[in-house]
Amino acid sequence: MTVGPGRGCELLVVGSANADLVVGVERRPGPGETVLGSDLVVHPGGKGGNQAVAAARLGARTALLARVGDDAHGRLLLEAQRAAGVDTSGVLVGGAPTGVALITVDPSGDNSIVVSPGANAHLTPADVRAAGALLAQAPVISTQLEIPLDTVAEVVRRLPPGSRFVLNPSPPAALPAEVLAACDPLVLNEHEARALLGPDAGPRPEDWARGLLALGPRSVVVTLGPEGALTAATGTAPLRVPSLPVKAVDTTGAGDAFTAALSWHLSTGAPLPTATTFATRVGAAAVTRRGAQESYPTLGEVPEG
Ligand code: RIB
């Protein structure tokens, strides 16, 4: 299935596309240590590419603005996007090798990831300006931080009137005030929240949400893994949204599926708590299967509450 650029999209993802090189391990090696792992598996990934595929599999009209290399990994990633029905007219090719993520997954399903950005680092503010037509048609634009921060800031400067900006600050970095002020919501996990808040984060997710709101975003969603999520917006009390009990086999990319589902539901006009409830179910489904994009549910596969 291919979605043409002329149809307009419900969600534009501006972000990274990586080839995920995945090895299963009994436990991660310590410094100076060697461990044996499973056979290597190569999956399409990247936080931007994952979000775009997750939304498209749910049925959202989705477009991706990204950069891949002119190489086999780049072709794998483009094919995965097209197979999911993502509008790839904004995917640029060349300039550097395709980004790569080196991923280990342990028996509990937890992962560790090292990203070599490659072409993602060459997605520039000029590329954002050149994609004006793609931005202009998007009611929600979602980004992450595996692309240059200058590029994310340019997206913020080019947001069409009335559109909504969603940011997952992963991997975490200090954010300019203009970027923070545009987030509606800022979507992040405990690790990312603590990184932004520093040592005074406080012990509870409600503390993190209040501290994050004080940094300037219009709203915040903190993902809490099996505990669900917490939403907060200026002037309203933080609200817990429970998850569904599932057996996790691989958490890789579950946060991307969550953010994609949230962003898509926001684009349909859903209130933040409603969109967050839907997103927790999509995230729960994603952890029950291996890989990132391969694990994402269709709308019919999203578990009922
Ligand atoms: O969030 C999971 C993703 O992070 C992986 O697909 C990997 O590519 C890294 O970007």
CSV table of C-alpha atoms and ligand atoms in Angstrom, one decimal:
chain,number,residue,atom,x,y,z
A,1,MET,CA,0.0,0.0,0.0
A,2,THR,CA,1.3,3.5,-0.8
A,3,VAL,CA,-0.1,6.7,0.5
A,4,GLY,CA,0.4,9.6,-2.0
A,5,PRO,CA,1.6,13.0,-0.8
A,6,GLY,CA,-1.4,14.6,-2.3
A,7,ARG,CA,-3.9,13.0,0.1
A,8,GLY,CA,-2.7,14.9,3.1
A,9,CYS,CA,-1.6,13.2,6.3
A,10,GLU,CA,-2.8,13.0,9.8
A,11,LEU,CA,0.7,12.7,11.3
A,12,LEU,CA,4.1,13.8,10.0
A,13,VAL,CA,7.1,12.2,11.7
A,14,VAL,CA,10.4,14.0,11.5
A,15,GLY,CA,13.1,11.8,12.7
A,16,SER,CA,15.7,9.0,12.5
A,17,ALA,CA,15.7,5.8,10.5
A,18,ASN,CA,18.2,3.1,11.6
A,19,ALA,CA,19.0,-0.4,10.7
A,20,ASP,CA,18.7,-2.2,14.1
A,21,LEU,CA,21.4,-4.9,14.5
A,22,VAL,CA,20.0,-7.0,17.3
A,23,VAL,CA,21.6,-9.7,19.5
A,24,GLY,CA,19.9,-11.6,22.3
A,25,VAL,CA,22.1,-11.9,25.5
A,26,GLU,CA,21.7,-13.7,28.8
A,27,ARG,CA,23.1,-10.6,30.4
A,28,ARG,CA,24.9,-7.5,29.2
A,29,PRO,CA,28.7,-7.4,29.5
A,30,GLY,CA,30.4,-5.2,32.1
A,31,PRO,CA,33.4,-3.0,31.2
A,32,GLY,CA,36.2,-5.2,29.7
A,33,GLU,CA,34.0,-8.3,29.6
A,34,THR,CA,33.0,-10.4,26.6
A,35,VAL,CA,29.8,-12.4,26.5
A,36,LEU,CA,28.3,-14.6,23.7
A,37,GLY,CA,24.9,-13.8,22.3
A,38,SER,CA,22.4,-15.1,19.8
A,39,ASP,CA,22.7,-14.9,16.0
A,40,LEU,CA,22.5,-11.4,14.6
A,41,VAL,CA,19.1,-10.2,13.3
A,42,VAL,CA,18.7,-7.0,11.2
A,43,HIS,CA,15.4,-5.1,11.7
A,44,PRO,CA,14.2,-1.8,10.3
A,45,GLY,CA,14.2,0.7,13.2
A,46,GLY,CA,15.0,4.2,14.3
A,47,LYS,CA,12.7,6.2,16.5
A,48,GLY,CA,11.3,8.2,13.6
A,49,GLY,CA,10.9,5.3,11.3
A,50,ASN,CA,9.4,3.3,14.1
A,51,GLN,CA,6.8,6.0,14.9
A,52,ALA,CA,5.8,6.3,11.2
A,53,VAL,CA,5.3,2.6,10.8
A,54,ALA,CA,3.5,2.2,14.1
A,55,ALA,CA,1.0,5.0,13.1
A,56,ALA,CA,0.5,3.7,9.6
A,57,ARG,CA,-0.1,0.1,10.8
A,58,LEU,CA,-2.9,1.5,13.1
A,59,GLY,CA,-4.4,3.1,10.0
A,60,ALA,CA,-3.1,6.7,10.3
A,61,ARG,CA,-2.3,8.6,7.1
A,62,THR,CA,1.4,9.1,7.9
A,63,ALA,CA,4.4,10.8,6.3
A,64,LEU,CA,8.1,10.6,7.3
A,65,LEU,CA,10.7,13.2,6.8
A,66,ALA,CA,14.1,11.5,7.4
A,67,ARG,CA,17.4,10.7,5.7
A,68,VAL,CA,18.9,7.4,4.9
A,69,GLY,CA,22.1,6.4,3.1
A,70,ASP,CA,22.3,5.2,-0.5
A,71,ASP,CA,23.0,1.6,0.7
A,72,ALA,CA,21.4,-1.7,1.5
A,73,HIS,CA,20.3,-0.6,4.9
A,74,GLY,CA,18.7,2.5,3.4
A,75,ARG,CA,16.8,0.4,0.9
A,76,LEU,CA,15.6,-2.0,3.7
A,77,LEU,CA,14.3,0.9,5.7
A,78,LEU,CA,12.5,2.6,2.7
A,79,GLU,CA,10.9,-0.8,1.8
A,80,ALA,CA,9.6,-1.2,5.4
A,81,GLN,CA,8.1,2.3,5.3
A,82,ARG,CA,6.4,1.7,2.0
A,83,ALA,CA,5.1,-1.7,3.0
A,84,ALA,CA,3.4,-0.1,6.0
A,85,GLY,CA,1.8,2.5,3.8
A,86,VAL,CA,3.9,5.5,4.9
A,87,ASP,CA,4.3,8.5,2.5
A,88,THR,CA,8.0,8.4,1.9
A,89,SER,CA,8.2,11.4,-0.4
A,90,GLY,CA,10.1,13.2,2.4
A,91,VAL,CA,12.7,10.5,2.9
A,92,LEU,CA,16.0,11.9,1.5
A,93,VAL,CA,18.7,9.5,0.3
A,94,GLY,CA,22.5,10.0,0.5
A,95,GLY,CA,25.1,12.1,2.3
A,96,ALA,CA,26.3,9.4,4.7
A,97,PRO,CA,25.7,5.7,5.5
A,98,THR,CA,22.4,4.8,6.9
A,99,GLY,CA,22.2,5.1,10.7
A,100,VAL,CA,22.7,1.9,12.7
A,101,ALA,CA,21.6,0.9,16.2
A,102,LEU,CA,23.5,-1.8,18.0
A,103,ILE,CA,20.9,-3.4,20.3
A,104,THR,CA,21.2,-6.1,23.0
A,105,VAL,CA,18.0,-7.7,24.4
A,106,ASP,CA,18.1,-9.7,27.6
A,107,PRO,CA,15.6,-12.5,28.7
A,108,SER,CA,13.4,-10.0,30.5
A,109,GLY,CA,12.8,-8.2,27.2
A,110,ASP,CA,14.8,-5.1,28.3
A,111,ASN,CA,17.2,-3.6,25.8
A,112,SER,CA,20.4,-1.5,25.6
A,113,ILE,CA,21.0,0.6,22.5
A,114,VAL,CA,24.0,2.4,21.0
A,115,VAL,CA,23.1,4.5,17.9
A,116,SER,CA,25.6,5.5,15.2
A,117,PRO,CA,23.6,8.3,13.6
A,118,GLY,CA,25.1,8.2,10.1
A,119,ALA,CA,22.7,9.9,7.6
A,120,ASN,CA,20.4,11.0,10.5
A,121,ALA,CA,23.0,13.5,11.5
A,122,HIS,CA,22.7,15.0,8.0
A,123,LEU,CA,19.0,15.8,8.2
A,124,THR,CA,19.4,19.6,8.3
A,125,PRO,CA,17.3,22.6,9.0
A,126,ALA,CA,17.5,23.3,5.2
A,127,ASP,CA,15.9,19.9,4.6
A,128,VAL,CA,13.0,21.0,6.9
A,129,ARG,CA,12.6,24.2,5.0
A,130,ALA,CA,12.6,22.3,1.7
A,131,ALA,CA,9.8,20.1,3.0
A,132,GLY,CA,7.4,23.0,3.6
A,133,ALA,CA,4.6,21.4,1.6
A,134,LEU,CA,4.8,18.3,3.8
A,135,LEU,CA,4.8,20.3,7.0
A,136,ALA,CA,1.9,22.5,5.8
A,137,GLN,CA,-0.5,19.6,5.5
A,138,ALA,CA,0.2,18.0,8.9
A,139,PRO,CA,-2.1,18.6,11.9
A,140,VAL,CA,0.4,16.8,14.2
A,141,ILE,CA,4.2,16.7,13.8
A,142,SER,CA,6.2,14.4,16.0
A,143,THR,CA,10.0,14.4,16.5
A,144,GLN,CA,12.7,12.8,18.6
A,145,LEU,CA,16.4,13.6,19.2
A,146,GLU,CA,18.3,11.1,17.0
A,147,ILE,CA,18.4,14.0,14.5
A,148,PRO,CA,20.2,17.3,15.1
A,149,LEU,CA,18.6,19.6,17.7
A,150,ASP,CA,18.9,22.5,15.2
A,151,THR,CA,16.7,20.5,12.8
A,152,VAL,CA,14.1,19.9,15.6
A,153,ALA,CA,14.2,23.6,16.4
A,154,GLU,CA,13.6,24.4,12.7
A,155,VAL,CA,10.5,22.2,12.7
A,156,VAL,CA,9.2,24.2,15.7
A,157,ARG,CA,9.8,27.5,13.8
A,158,ARG,CA,7.9,26.1,10.7
A,159,LEU,CA,4.9,24.6,12.5
A,160,PRO,CA,1.8,25.4,10.5
A,161,PRO,CA,-0.9,27.4,12.4
A,162,GLY,CA,-3.1,25.3,14.5
A,163,SER,CA,-0.9,22.2,14.4
A,164,ARG,CA,0.4,20.3,17.3
A,165,PHE,CA,4.0,19.4,18.1
A,166,VAL,CA,5.0,16.2,20.0
A,167,LEU,CA,8.5,15.6,21.1
A,168,ASN,CA,10.1,12.5,22.6
A,169,PRO,CA,13.4,13.8,23.9
A,170,SER,CA,15.3,10.6,23.3
A,171,PRO,CA,18.2,10.4,23.7
A,172,PRO,CA,17.9,13.2,26.2
A,173,ALA,CA,19.6,16.5,25.7
A,174,ALA,CA,19.2,20.1,27.0
A,175,LEU,CA,16.4,21.6,25.1
A,176,PRO,CA,16.1,25.3,24.0
A,177,ALA,CA,13.2,27.2,25.5
A,178,GLU,CA,11.5,27.6,22.1
A,179,VAL,CA,11.4,23.8,21.6
A,180,LEU,CA,10.1,23.1,25.1
A,181,ALA,CA,7.4,25.8,24.8
A,182,ALA,CA,6.0,24.1,21.6
A,183,CYS,CA,5.7,20.6,23.1
A,184,ASP,CA,2.1,19.5,23.5
A,185,PRO,CA,2.9,17.0,24.8
A,186,LEU,CA,6.5,16.3,25.8
A,187,VAL,CA,6.5,12.4,25.9
A,188,LEU,CA,9.2,10.8,27.9
A,189,ASN,CA,10.1,7.8,30.1
A,190,GLU,CA,11.6,7.9,33.7
A,191,HIS,CA,15.2,7.9,32.4
A,192,GLU,CA,14.5,10.9,30.1
A,193,ALA,CA,12.6,12.7,32.7
A,194,ARG,CA,15.4,12.4,35.3
A,195,ALA,CA,17.9,13.5,32.7
A,196,LEU,CA,16.0,16.7,31.9
A,197,LEU,CA,15.2,17.4,35.6
A,198,GLY,CA,18.6,16.6,37.1
A,199,PRO,CA,19.2,15.6,40.8
A,200,ASP,CA,16.2,17.5,42.1
A,201,ALA,CA,13.7,15.4,40.1
A,202,GLY,CA,11.9,14.1,43.2
A,203,PRO,CA,10.8,10.5,43.9
A,204,ARG,CA,7.4,10.2,42.2
A,205,PRO,CA,6.2,10.5,38.5
A,206,GLU,CA,3.8,13.3,39.7
A,207,ASP,CA,6.9,15.2,40.9
A,208,TRP,CA,8.6,14.8,37.5
A,209,ALA,CA,5.5,15.9,35.7
A,210,ARG,CA,5.2,19.1,37.8
A,211,GLY,CA,8.9,19.8,37.3
A,212,LEU,CA,8.8,19.2,33.6
A,213,LEU,CA,5.8,21.5,33.2
A,214,ALA,CA,7.8,24.2,34.9
A,215,LEU,CA,10.3,23.9,32.1
A,216,GLY,CA,7.7,25.2,29.6
A,217,PRO,CA,5.9,22.5,27.7
A,218,ARG,CA,2.1,22.8,27.3
A,219,SER,CA,1.6,19.2,28.4
A,220,VAL,CA,3.6,16.2,29.5
A,221,VAL,CA,3.1,12.4,29.2
A,222,VAL,CA,5.5,10.3,31.3
A,223,THR,CA,5.5,6.6,30.3
A,224,LEU,CA,5.9,4.2,33.2
A,225,GLY,CA,6.3,0.8,31.5
A,226,PRO,CA,4.1,-1.8,33.0
A,227,GLU,CA,2.6,0.9,35.3
A,228,GLY,CA,1.1,2.7,32.3
A,229,ALA,CA,1.6,6.5,32.0
A,230,LEU,CA,0.9,9.8,33.6
A,231,THR,CA,-0.5,12.9,31.8
A,232,ALA,CA,-0.2,16.4,33.0
A,233,ALA,CA,-1.0,19.9,31.7
A,234,THR,CA,-0.9,23.3,33.1
A,235,GLY,CA,-3.8,24.0,35.4
A,236,THR,CA,-4.9,20.3,35.8
A,237,ALA,CA,-3.8,17.7,38.3
A,238,PRO,CA,-1.5,14.9,37.0
A,239,LEU,CA,-3.6,11.9,35.9
A,240,ARG,CA,-2.5,8.2,36.1
A,241,VAL,CA,-3.4,6.0,33.1
A,242,PRO,CA,-3.0,2.3,33.8
A,243,SER,CA,-1.6,-0.2,31.3
A,244,LEU,CA,-2.8,-3.7,30.5
A,245,PRO,CA,-1.0,-6.7,32.0
A,246,VAL,CA,1.0,-8.5,29.3
A,247,LYS,CA,4.1,-10.7,29.1
A,248,ALA,CA,6.9,-8.6,27.7
A,249,VAL,CA,9.4,-10.4,25.4
A,250,ASP,CA,11.1,-7.3,23.8
A,251,THR,CA,10.5,-3.7,24.8
A,252,THR,CA,12.5,-2.3,21.8
A,253,GLY,CA,10.5,0.4,20.0
A,254,ALA,CA,7.5,0.1,22.4
A,255,GLY,CA,7.9,3.8,23.4
A,256,ASP,CA,7.9,4.8,19.7
A,257,ALA,CA,4.6,2.8,19.2
A,258,PHE,CA,3.2,4.6,22.2
A,259,THR,CA,4.1,8.1,20.9
A,260,ALA,CA,2.8,7.3,17.5
A,261,ALA,CA,-0.5,6.1,18.8
A,262,LEU,CA,-0.8,9.1,21.1
A,263,SER,CA,0.1,11.5,18.3
A,264,TRP,CA,-2.4,10.0,15.9
A,265,HIS,CA,-5.2,10.1,18.4
A,266,LEU,CA,-4.5,13.7,19.2
A,267,SER,CA,-4.7,14.5,15.5
A,268,THR,CA,-8.3,13.1,15.5
A,269,GLY,CA,-9.2,15.5,18.3
A,270,ALA,CA,-9.0,13.1,21.2
A,271,PRO,CA,-8.3,14.7,24.6
A,272,LEU,CA,-4.8,13.9,26.0
A,273,PRO,CA,-6.0,11.3,28.6
A,274,THR,CA,-8.1,9.5,26.0
A,275,ALA,CA,-5.2,9.4,23.6
A,276,THR,CA,-2.8,8.2,26.3
A,277,THR,CA,-5.2,5.3,27.2
A,278,PHE,CA,-5.1,4.2,23.6
A,279,ALA,CA,-1.3,4.6,23.5
A,280,THR,CA,-0.7,2.4,26.5
A,281,ARG,CA,-2.7,-0.4,24.8
A,282,VAL,CA,-0.7,0.0,21.6
A,283,GLY,CA,2.6,0.0,23.7
A,284,ALA,CA,1.4,-3.1,25.6
A,285,ALA,CA,0.8,-5.0,22.4
A,286,ALA,CA,4.2,-4.0,21.0
A,287,VAL,CA,6.2,-5.5,23.9
A,288,THR,CA,4.6,-8.9,23.3
A,289,ARG,CA,6.5,-9.5,20.0
A,290,ARG,CA,10.1,-9.3,19.1
A,291,GLY,CA,11.7,-6.3,17.2
A,292,ALA,CA,10.5,-2.8,16.8
A,293,GLN,CA,8.4,-2.3,13.7
A,294,GLU,CA,7.6,-6.0,13.3
A,295,SER,CA,6.0,-5.9,16.8
A,296,TYR,CA,3.5,-3.1,16.0
A,297,PRO,CA,-0.2,-4.0,16.1
A,298,THR,CA,-2.9,-3.1,13.5
A,299,LEU,CA,-5.9,-1.4,15.0
A,300,GLY,CA,-7.8,-4.7,15.2
A,301,GLU,CA,-4.9,-6.2,17.2
A,302,VAL,CA,-4.9,-3.5,19.9
A,303,PRO,CA,-6.1,-5.1,23.1
A,304,GLU,CA,-9.4,-3.8,24.7
A,305,GLY,CA,-9.2,-2.3,28.2
B,1,RIB,O1,13.3,3.2,20.2
B,1,RIB,C1,13.9,2.1,19.6
B,1,RIB,C2,14.8,2.5,18.5
B,1,RIB,O2,15.9,3.2,19.1
B,1,RIB,C3,15.4,1.4,17.8
B,1,RIB,O3,14.7,1.0,16.7
B,1,RIB,C4,16.8,2.0,17.4
B,1,RIB,O4,17.0,2.2,16.0
B,1,RIB,C5,16.9,3.3,18.2
B,1,RIB,O5,16.7,4.3,17.4
